[in-house]
Short mmCIF file of C-alpha atoms in Angstrom, two decimals:
data_model
loop_
_atom_site.label_atom_id
_atom_site.label_comp_id
_atom_site.label_asym_id
_atom_site.label_seq_id
_atom_site.Cartn_x
_atom_site.Cartn_y
_atom_site.Cartn_z
CA MET A 1 67.86 -172.36 -88.79
CA ALA A 2 66.33 -173.08 -85.45
CA SER A 3 69.44 -172.00 -83.64
CA SER A 4 69.53 -168.76 -85.60
CA LEU A 5 65.92 -168.10 -84.74
CA GLY A 6 66.62 -168.92 -81.15
CA ARG A 7 69.42 -166.40 -80.96
CA LYS A 8 67.15 -163.68 -82.36
CA LEU A 9 64.43 -164.52 -79.86
CA TYR A 10 66.97 -164.52 -77.07
CA THR A 11 68.38 -161.21 -78.11
CA HIS A 12 64.93 -159.67 -78.35
CA ALA A 13 63.89 -161.07 -75.01
CA SER A 14 67.04 -159.82 -73.30
CA LYS A 15 66.41 -156.17 -74.18
CA PRO A 16 64.77 -154.31 -71.32
CA PHE A 17 61.56 -152.40 -71.88
CA VAL A 18 62.00 -148.61 -72.26
CA GLN A 19 60.18 -146.61 -69.54
CA LEU A 20 58.74 -143.22 -70.57
CA GLY A 21 57.51 -141.56 -67.45
CA GLU A 22 54.35 -143.40 -66.50
CA TYR A 23 53.99 -145.14 -69.83
CA SER A 24 53.39 -148.91 -69.65
CA ALA A 25 55.33 -151.28 -71.84
CA VAL A 26 53.91 -152.35 -75.16
CA ASN A 27 53.76 -156.10 -75.18
CA SER A 28 51.82 -156.81 -78.33
CA HIS A 29 50.47 -155.32 -81.51
CA ASP A 30 46.88 -155.30 -80.42
CA ASP A 31 44.59 -152.54 -81.56
CA GLU A 32 43.87 -149.40 -79.59
CA GLU A 33 43.18 -151.31 -76.41
CA ASN A 34 46.84 -151.70 -75.60
CA LEU A 35 48.19 -148.25 -76.74
CA PRO A 36 50.34 -146.37 -74.19
CA THR A 37 48.47 -143.94 -71.93
CA PRO A 38 50.22 -140.59 -71.12
CA GLY A 39 50.92 -139.95 -67.48
CA PRO A 40 50.62 -136.67 -65.59
CA ARG A 41 54.35 -135.95 -65.33
CA TRP A 42 55.12 -135.94 -69.03
CA ARG A 43 55.63 -132.51 -70.72
CA THR A 44 57.50 -131.08 -73.63
CA SER A 45 60.26 -128.50 -73.01
CA TRP A 46 62.33 -126.14 -75.21
CA PRO A 47 65.90 -125.40 -74.21
CA ARG A 48 66.38 -121.91 -72.75
CA ARG A 49 68.97 -121.05 -75.37
CA HIS A 50 66.32 -121.42 -78.05
CA TRP A 51 64.05 -118.91 -76.29
CA THR A 52 66.96 -116.46 -75.93
CA SER A 53 67.80 -116.73 -79.60
CA LEU A 54 64.19 -116.11 -80.55
CA TYR A 55 63.98 -113.03 -78.29
CA ILE A 56 67.15 -111.54 -79.80
CA ALA A 57 65.80 -112.16 -83.30
CA TRP A 58 62.55 -110.35 -82.45
CA LEU A 59 64.47 -107.43 -80.93
CA LEU A 60 66.75 -107.01 -83.94
CA THR A 61 63.80 -107.18 -86.29
CA GLY A 62 62.01 -104.43 -84.35
CA VAL A 63 65.07 -102.17 -84.36
CA PHE A 64 65.48 -102.69 -88.10
CA LEU A 65 61.85 -101.81 -88.82
CA LEU A 66 61.90 -98.69 -86.61
CA SER A 67 65.12 -97.41 -88.16
CA ASN A 68 63.63 -97.75 -91.62
CA ILE A 69 60.42 -95.98 -90.59
CA TYR A 70 62.21 -93.00 -88.95
CA GLY A 71 64.75 -92.79 -91.72
CA ALA A 72 61.99 -92.32 -94.26
CA LEU A 73 60.60 -89.20 -92.48
CA PRO A 74 61.52 -85.70 -93.72
CA LYS A 75 64.33 -84.14 -91.72
CA ASP A 76 62.17 -81.37 -90.26
CA GLU A 77 59.69 -83.92 -88.96
CA THR A 78 62.19 -86.36 -87.50
CA PRO A 79 61.52 -86.77 -83.77
CA LEU A 80 64.27 -85.19 -81.66
CA THR A 81 65.19 -87.53 -78.84
CA THR A 82 68.65 -86.13 -78.08
CA THR A 83 70.47 -82.82 -78.22
CA GLU A 84 73.93 -84.28 -78.64
CA THR A 85 73.92 -83.97 -82.44
CA ILE A 86 72.46 -80.42 -82.61
CA ASP A 87 74.72 -77.68 -83.93
CA TRP A 88 74.01 -75.00 -81.33
CA THR A 89 76.06 -72.40 -83.23
CA GLN A 90 73.03 -72.11 -85.52
CA TYR A 91 70.97 -70.64 -82.66
CA ALA A 92 71.39 -67.51 -80.54
CA TYR A 93 69.82 -65.51 -77.73
CA VAL A 94 69.70 -61.87 -78.84
CA GLN A 95 69.87 -58.66 -76.85
CA TYR A 96 69.72 -55.17 -78.29
CA VAL A 97 71.23 -52.13 -76.57
CA THR A 98 70.28 -48.57 -77.43
CA ASN A 99 71.72 -46.61 -74.50
CA HIS A 100 73.80 -47.12 -71.39
CA ASN A 101 70.74 -47.35 -69.15
CA TYR A 102 69.75 -50.71 -70.65
CA LEU A 103 73.25 -52.06 -71.23
CA CYS A 104 73.66 -53.45 -67.72
CA ASN A 105 70.25 -55.15 -67.92
CA SER A 106 71.28 -56.93 -71.12
CA VAL A 107 74.56 -58.06 -69.58
CA MET A 108 72.57 -59.43 -66.64
CA ILE A 109 70.38 -61.43 -69.06
CA PHE A 110 73.47 -62.99 -70.61
CA GLU A 111 75.04 -63.66 -67.22
CA ALA A 112 71.96 -65.66 -66.25
CA LEU A 113 71.95 -67.67 -69.49
CA HIS A 114 75.66 -68.39 -69.11
CA ARG A 115 75.17 -69.45 -65.48
CA LEU A 116 72.28 -71.72 -66.51
CA GLN A 117 74.57 -73.35 -69.12
CA SER A 118 72.47 -72.51 -72.14
CA LYS A 119 73.99 -74.01 -75.29
CA ALA A 120 73.05 -71.39 -77.91
CA ASP A 121 75.19 -68.36 -78.79
CA LEU A 122 74.76 -65.05 -76.97
CA LEU A 123 74.54 -62.13 -79.43
CA MET A 124 74.66 -58.49 -78.32
CA MET A 125 73.66 -55.78 -80.82
CA TYR A 126 75.01 -52.40 -79.72
CA PRO A 127 75.24 -48.92 -81.31
CA SER A 128 77.96 -48.68 -83.90
CA THR A 129 78.87 -45.25 -82.50
CA TRP A 130 80.27 -46.80 -79.32
CA ASP A 131 84.05 -47.15 -79.13
CA LEU A 132 84.99 -50.49 -77.55
CA ILE A 133 88.58 -49.41 -77.02
CA SER A 134 87.67 -46.44 -74.86
CA ASN A 135 87.46 -46.39 -71.08
CA THR A 136 83.77 -45.50 -70.97
CA THR A 137 81.31 -47.47 -68.86
CA GLU A 138 79.67 -48.85 -72.01
CA ALA A 139 82.93 -50.11 -73.49
CA THR A 140 83.99 -51.69 -70.19
CA LEU A 141 80.71 -53.57 -69.76
CA LEU A 142 80.77 -54.84 -73.34
CA ARG A 143 84.34 -56.09 -73.04
CA ASN A 144 83.53 -57.80 -69.72
CA ALA A 145 80.46 -59.47 -71.24
CA SER A 146 82.56 -60.83 -74.08
CA ALA A 147 85.31 -62.11 -71.80
CA ALA A 148 83.21 -63.48 -68.93
CA TYR A 149 80.11 -64.83 -70.71
CA ASN A 150 81.37 -65.43 -74.28
CA VAL A 151 79.00 -62.80 -75.66
CA ILE A 152 79.33 -62.07 -79.39
CA LEU A 153 79.37 -58.30 -79.97
CA GLN A 154 77.82 -56.92 -83.14
CA PRO A 155 77.60 -53.18 -83.90
CA VAL A 156 74.36 -52.01 -85.56
CA HIS A 157 72.80 -48.76 -86.64
CA ILE A 158 70.17 -47.83 -84.05
CA GLN A 159 66.69 -47.12 -85.42
CA HIS A 160 64.84 -44.17 -83.93
CA LEU A 161 61.40 -42.67 -84.40
CA ASP A 162 60.76 -38.99 -84.74
CA GLY A 163 58.59 -37.97 -81.83
CA GLY A 164 57.11 -40.27 -79.24
CA ASP A 165 58.72 -41.83 -76.21
CA ALA A 166 62.44 -42.49 -76.69
CA THR A 167 62.32 -45.84 -74.88
CA TRP A 168 59.66 -47.28 -77.17
CA ALA A 169 61.24 -45.70 -80.23
CA ASP A 170 64.58 -47.36 -79.53
CA SER A 171 62.87 -50.71 -79.11
CA PHE A 172 62.54 -50.89 -82.89
CA THR A 173 66.13 -52.01 -82.85
CA LYS A 174 65.01 -55.43 -81.62
CA LEU A 175 63.42 -56.02 -85.04
CA LEU A 176 66.93 -56.13 -86.50
CA ALA A 177 66.96 -59.67 -85.13
CA PHE A 178 65.06 -60.62 -88.31
CA ASN A 179 68.17 -59.72 -90.28
CA GLN A 180 70.61 -61.97 -88.39
CA THR A 181 70.64 -64.53 -91.20
CA GLN A 182 73.87 -66.10 -89.98
CA TYR A 183 71.61 -68.03 -87.58
CA LYS A 184 68.86 -70.55 -88.20
CA ARG A 185 66.87 -69.21 -85.26
CA VAL A 186 67.28 -66.43 -82.69
CA LEU A 187 65.41 -65.79 -79.45
CA SER A 188 64.94 -62.09 -78.72
CA LEU A 189 64.33 -61.20 -75.06
CA ASP A 190 63.41 -57.87 -73.49
CA SER A 191 66.06 -56.83 -70.98
CA ASP A 192 63.70 -55.56 -68.24
CA ALA A 193 63.31 -59.12 -67.01
CA ASN A 194 64.93 -62.04 -65.20
CA VAL A 195 65.85 -65.33 -66.87
CA LEU A 196 65.07 -68.04 -64.32
CA GLN A 197 65.73 -71.18 -66.40
CA SER A 198 67.31 -72.06 -69.73
CA MET A 199 64.96 -71.88 -72.72
CA ASP A 200 67.05 -73.85 -75.22
CA GLU A 201 64.10 -76.13 -75.96
CA LEU A 202 62.32 -73.30 -77.80
CA PHE A 203 64.91 -73.44 -80.58
CA LEU A 204 63.71 -76.97 -81.40
CA LEU A 205 60.07 -76.07 -81.98
CA PRO A 206 58.56 -76.90 -85.40
CA PRO A 207 59.48 -74.47 -88.19
CA SER A 208 57.71 -71.09 -88.19
CA PRO A 209 58.83 -67.58 -89.27
CA VAL A 210 58.08 -66.30 -85.78
CA ALA A 211 56.73 -67.66 -82.50
CA MET A 212 55.50 -65.44 -79.66
CA PRO A 213 53.43 -65.73 -76.47
CA ARG A 214 50.09 -64.04 -75.97
CA ALA A 215 49.89 -60.87 -73.89
CA TYR A 216 47.51 -62.61 -71.50
CA TRP A 217 47.02 -59.45 -69.42
CA LEU A 218 45.45 -57.54 -72.35
CA GLU A 219 41.97 -57.65 -73.82
CA PRO A 220 41.54 -58.52 -76.59
CA LEU A 221 44.45 -60.93 -76.60
CA THR A 222 47.42 -59.77 -78.62
CA LEU A 223 50.94 -61.02 -79.25
CA SER A 224 53.63 -60.06 -76.76
CA SER A 225 56.96 -58.95 -78.22
CA GLN A 226 58.75 -59.40 -74.89
CA LEU A 227 59.91 -62.81 -76.13
CA MET A 228 60.17 -63.62 -79.85
CA LEU A 229 61.50 -66.79 -81.50
CA ILE A 230 62.54 -65.70 -85.00
CA GLU A 231 63.74 -67.44 -88.15
CA PRO A 232 65.87 -64.68 -89.73
CA SER A 233 65.40 -64.20 -93.45
CA THR A 234 65.68 -61.43 -96.02
CA PHE A 235 62.03 -61.86 -96.94
CA GLU A 236 60.74 -61.41 -93.38
CA PHE A 237 63.11 -58.53 -92.70
CA ASN A 238 61.81 -56.69 -95.77
CA ARG A 239 58.27 -57.13 -94.44
CA ILE A 240 59.39 -55.56 -91.18
CA LEU A 241 61.04 -52.63 -92.99
CA SER A 242 57.92 -52.05 -95.09
CA ALA A 243 55.70 -52.00 -92.00
CA PHE A 244 58.17 -49.69 -90.28
CA THR A 245 58.09 -47.28 -93.22
CA HIS A 246 54.29 -47.14 -93.34
CA ARG A 247 53.71 -47.00 -89.59
CA THR A 248 51.55 -44.48 -87.78
CA ASP A 249 52.87 -42.28 -84.99
CA SER A 250 51.41 -44.58 -82.32
CA GLN A 251 52.83 -47.84 -83.70
CA PHE A 252 55.96 -49.43 -82.29
CA ASP A 253 57.51 -52.91 -82.34
CA MET A 254 54.59 -54.65 -80.59
CA GLU A 255 52.01 -53.09 -82.89
CA ILE A 256 54.02 -53.95 -86.00
CA MET A 257 54.45 -57.57 -84.94
CA ASN A 258 50.72 -57.91 -84.33
CA ASN A 259 49.85 -56.31 -87.67
CA ILE A 260 52.04 -58.78 -89.55
CA TYR A 261 51.82 -62.01 -87.54
CA ALA A 262 48.65 -61.87 -85.43
CA HIS A 263 46.88 -64.37 -87.69
CA ASP A 264 49.91 -66.41 -88.79
CA CYS A 265 52.12 -67.04 -85.82
CA MET A 266 53.13 -69.99 -83.68
CA ILE A 267 52.00 -69.37 -80.11
CA ILE A 268 54.46 -69.99 -77.28
CA PRO A 269 52.68 -70.71 -73.98
CA HIS A 270 52.73 -67.57 -71.86
CA ARG A 271 52.71 -69.75 -68.77
CA ARG A 272 56.35 -70.42 -67.93
CA TYR A 273 57.66 -68.17 -70.73
CA ASP A 274 56.13 -64.74 -70.05
CA LEU A 275 55.22 -64.22 -66.40
CA LEU A 276 54.69 -60.65 -65.18
CA THR A 277 55.75 -59.59 -61.70
CA GLY A 278 52.40 -57.81 -61.48
CA GLU A 279 50.68 -61.21 -61.50
CA PHE A 280 51.67 -61.60 -57.84
CA ARG A 281 49.77 -58.41 -56.94
CA LYS A 282 46.39 -59.60 -58.19
CA GLU A 283 43.53 -60.84 -56.08
CA ARG A 284 43.50 -64.59 -55.70
CA ASN A 285 40.44 -64.97 -57.89
CA GLN A 286 41.97 -62.98 -60.79
CA HIS A 287 44.68 -65.38 -61.98
CA ALA A 288 42.62 -67.36 -64.50
CA PRO A 289 44.06 -65.52 -67.57
CA TYR A 290 47.56 -66.61 -66.59
CA LEU A 291 46.70 -70.07 -65.25
CA GLY A 292 44.43 -70.79 -68.20
CA SER A 293 41.81 -72.26 -65.89
CA GLU A 294 39.06 -71.05 -63.59
CA GLU A 295 39.40 -74.19 -61.48
CA GLU A 296 43.12 -74.16 -60.70
CA VAL A 297 44.01 -72.55 -57.38
CA TRP A 298 46.76 -69.93 -57.47
CA ASN A 299 50.00 -71.02 -55.85
CA GLY A 300 52.66 -68.33 -56.16
CA THR A 301 55.51 -70.59 -55.12
CA LYS A 302 54.61 -73.26 -57.67
CA VAL A 303 54.13 -70.69 -60.45
CA LEU A 304 57.55 -69.17 -59.79
CA GLN A 305 59.26 -72.57 -59.69
CA GLU A 306 57.96 -73.47 -63.14
CA ALA A 307 58.52 -70.01 -64.69
CA LYS A 308 61.46 -69.42 -67.01
CA PHE A 309 61.12 -65.73 -67.90
CA LEU A 310 59.94 -63.10 -65.41
CA HIS A 311 59.12 -59.65 -66.78
CA PHE A 312 59.05 -56.57 -64.52
CA SER A 313 55.72 -54.79 -64.89
CA ASP A 314 54.27 -53.10 -61.77
CA TRP A 315 53.01 -49.66 -62.71
CA PRO A 316 53.15 -47.25 -60.89
CA MET A 317 56.18 -48.98 -59.38
CA ARG A 318 59.31 -47.96 -61.25
CA LYS A 319 61.56 -50.45 -63.01
CA PRO A 320 64.06 -52.12 -60.66
CA TRP A 321 67.10 -50.29 -62.04
CA LEU A 322 65.52 -46.92 -61.25
CA GLU A 323 65.40 -45.67 -57.69
CA GLY A 324 61.80 -45.20 -56.63
CA ASP A 325 59.76 -43.85 -53.78
CA GLU A 326 59.52 -46.27 -50.86
CA SER A 327 55.96 -45.18 -50.19
CA VAL A 328 54.97 -46.36 -53.68
CA ARG A 329 56.44 -49.79 -53.04
CA MET A 330 54.56 -50.08 -49.78
CA GLU A 331 51.35 -49.07 -51.49
CA VAL A 332 51.52 -51.43 -54.49
CA GLN A 333 53.07 -54.53 -52.87
CA PRO A 334 50.82 -57.64 -52.75
CA GLU A 335 48.31 -58.06 -49.98
CA CYS A 336 48.51 -60.73 -47.31
CA TYR A 337 45.60 -63.13 -47.04
CA GLY A 338 44.02 -64.79 -44.02
CA VAL A 339 44.12 -68.58 -43.99
CA LYS A 340 42.48 -70.94 -41.54
CA SER A 341 44.73 -72.69 -39.08
CA ASN A 342 44.43 -74.81 -35.96
CA ARG A 343 46.02 -73.23 -32.93
CA SER A 344 46.89 -74.84 -29.65
CA SER A 345 44.88 -74.17 -26.54
CA ASN A 346 47.74 -72.09 -25.15
CA GLU A 347 47.34 -69.49 -27.90
CA GLU A 348 44.79 -66.77 -27.46
CA LEU A 349 42.56 -66.00 -30.41
CA ASP A 350 40.55 -62.92 -31.11
CA GLY A 351 37.73 -62.83 -28.62
CA GLY A 352 39.55 -65.11 -26.22
CA GLU A 353 38.40 -68.31 -27.94
CA GLU A 354 40.56 -71.35 -28.56
CA GLY A 355 40.66 -73.67 -31.58
CA GLU A 356 40.36 -72.71 -35.24
CA GLY A 357 41.50 -69.21 -36.29
CA GLU A 358 43.22 -67.30 -39.13
CA GLU A 359 46.84 -66.64 -39.92
CA GLU A 360 48.26 -64.29 -42.53
CA ASP A 361 49.71 -65.77 -45.72
CA CYS A 362 52.19 -63.25 -47.13
CA THR A 363 53.87 -65.59 -49.65
CA ASP A 364 53.07 -63.47 -52.70
CA ARG A 365 54.28 -60.32 -50.97
CA GLU A 366 57.56 -61.94 -49.94
CA LEU A 367 58.16 -63.33 -53.43
CA TRP A 368 57.34 -60.03 -55.12
CA ASN A 369 59.67 -58.02 -52.89
CA SER A 370 62.42 -60.60 -53.40
CA PHE A 371 62.32 -59.96 -57.17
CA TYR A 372 63.43 -56.38 -56.66
CA VAL A 373 65.94 -57.11 -53.90
CA GLU A 374 67.61 -59.88 -55.92
CA PHE A 375 67.78 -57.72 -59.04
CA LYS A 376 69.42 -54.89 -57.12
CA GLU A 377 72.01 -57.15 -55.52
CA ARG A 378 72.86 -58.96 -58.75
CA ARG A 379 73.14 -55.67 -60.61
CA MET A 380 75.73 -54.52 -58.12
CA ASP A 381 77.69 -57.78 -58.48
CA ILE A 382 77.70 -57.71 -62.29
CA CYS A 383 77.81 -54.02 -63.18
CA GLY A 384 79.00 -52.37 -59.98
CA ILE A 385 75.85 -50.22 -59.71
CA THR A 386 72.42 -50.64 -58.15
CA TYR A 387 70.45 -47.83 -59.76
CA ASP A 388 70.93 -45.83 -62.90
CA THR A 389 71.73 -42.23 -62.17
CA PRO A 390 70.33 -39.51 -64.42
CA GLU A 391 72.74 -37.87 -66.77
CA ILE A 392 74.33 -34.79 -65.27
CA VAL A 393 73.63 -31.77 -67.45
CA GLU A 394 76.13 -28.99 -66.98
CA PRO A 395 74.24 -25.77 -66.22
CA GLU A 396 74.75 -22.91 -68.64
CA PRO A 397 76.98 -20.17 -67.20
CA GLU A 398 75.01 -17.28 -65.85
CA PRO A 399 75.56 -14.02 -67.71
CA GLU A 400 77.71 -11.45 -65.97
CA PRO A 401 75.64 -8.71 -64.34
CA GLU A 402 75.56 -5.45 -66.24
CA PRO A 403 77.03 -2.44 -64.45
CA GLU A 404 74.44 -0.34 -62.72
CA PRO A 405 73.85 3.00 -64.45
CA GLU A 406 74.81 6.16 -62.57
CA PRO A 407 71.79 7.74 -60.91
CA GLU A 408 70.46 10.80 -62.65
CA PRO A 409 70.19 14.01 -60.63
CA GLU A 410 66.73 14.61 -59.27
CA PRO A 411 64.93 17.47 -60.98
CA GLU A 412 63.99 20.51 -58.88
CA PRO A 413 60.30 20.41 -58.04
CA GLU A 414 58.07 23.07 -59.47
CA LEU A 415 56.21 25.34 -57.10
CA GLU A 416 52.88 24.66 -58.74
CA SER A 417 52.12 21.55 -60.76
CA THR A 418 48.87 19.96 -61.75
CA GLY A 419 50.30 16.86 -63.51
CA TYR A 420 53.19 15.35 -65.45
CA ALA A 421 55.59 17.69 -67.18
CA ASP A 422 55.14 15.91 -70.55
CA ASP A 423 53.98 12.54 -71.98
CA GLU A 424 57.49 10.98 -71.98
CA ASP A 425 57.71 11.25 -68.17
CA LYS A 426 54.48 9.31 -67.57
CA ASP A 427 54.82 6.39 -65.20
CA GLU A 428 52.00 3.86 -65.25
CA ASP A 429 52.60 3.05 -61.60
CA SER A 430 52.67 6.69 -60.47
CA SER A 431 49.63 8.63 -59.39
CA THR A 432 51.21 11.19 -57.08
CA HIS A 433 51.17 14.89 -57.70
CA ILE A 434 53.73 17.05 -56.04
CA ASN A 435 52.40 20.23 -54.63
CA VAL A 436 54.59 22.68 -52.84
#
């Protein structure tokens, strides 16, 4: 018994005390006086793999919750974060052609969209009376547009108005875009313009029968039909036809669109999407309607860089495809403005003084003139012409001259006469009496 107890005591005594950092050994079972005191170097730690596992679990949970939230939204309200899954064959840029004068302009619009790699279809509506197989200028341009820029050609019956200007009357054809129900949305663009950047993002705007910019240059503000985002439908097209039938003589496409949609239309910002060339001709304190702010300072270079659609409008300057008078261009081109600058002492200023002076800033003038030069050069490259020439009207043949009648013999004068022989020989231009 004693030996057994001795072995246990020996075994217990031979075990070394366990050291825990700065903990002191526990030698007895006294009360709180002899409890171990924690040292400064002791701390708990969690293996890094546990933190990694927890982070992955949080991430997966977040992804799961977000996918359920977005999946529950209606399709039309689902946020669009990528264009990879969009069926771009449901959307189209639309041009309408009514005569050969505007055909080249429309082809130039499509060339720009093709060059800018726009994803939507390019649809050209042209008169059904044109023969695409012929060797006419119209047929050649249409075939080239289809081959070079993948333009879809669609013949239509051209709408005309009795009376009024032929150009505005033919513009009713653009309203046929409402009847292109093979597309979910179409973007109709006037052809007297330049496309500077792709506008594919407009097709992804929230649903609306039509979306248009404001004609910011008009008072009161109205809708501009130069650019129209349309959801084609039979219902909306019938509204257009009804308005067309009951129009007045002074109403054209812009007036009809305002009558129908002025109070129920999605507004596309005119800034970027409907810039007029005439904006560059204004005084520097007159740009607030376009800029949308009285405080913002006009910067023509910046405005042009952000613009996507530039519309030619510079009355009395003629459109860029029509040859105009050079004196008119010189008269209406933008003014240059004086800006302060610091000159070196070697430069002579007005009055012989040195230091701060003024230099001319002709940026707006240079930009404005470049619009017309670029259009002319690109028109030659695409269509082989710079200006439209008026149609040659064959003169009517002049009638053959009638043979001259044989002269009648002169009557013998009477010896005494006081007047005309009879009333039939009276000549209103004669007042001479012959007296022999």
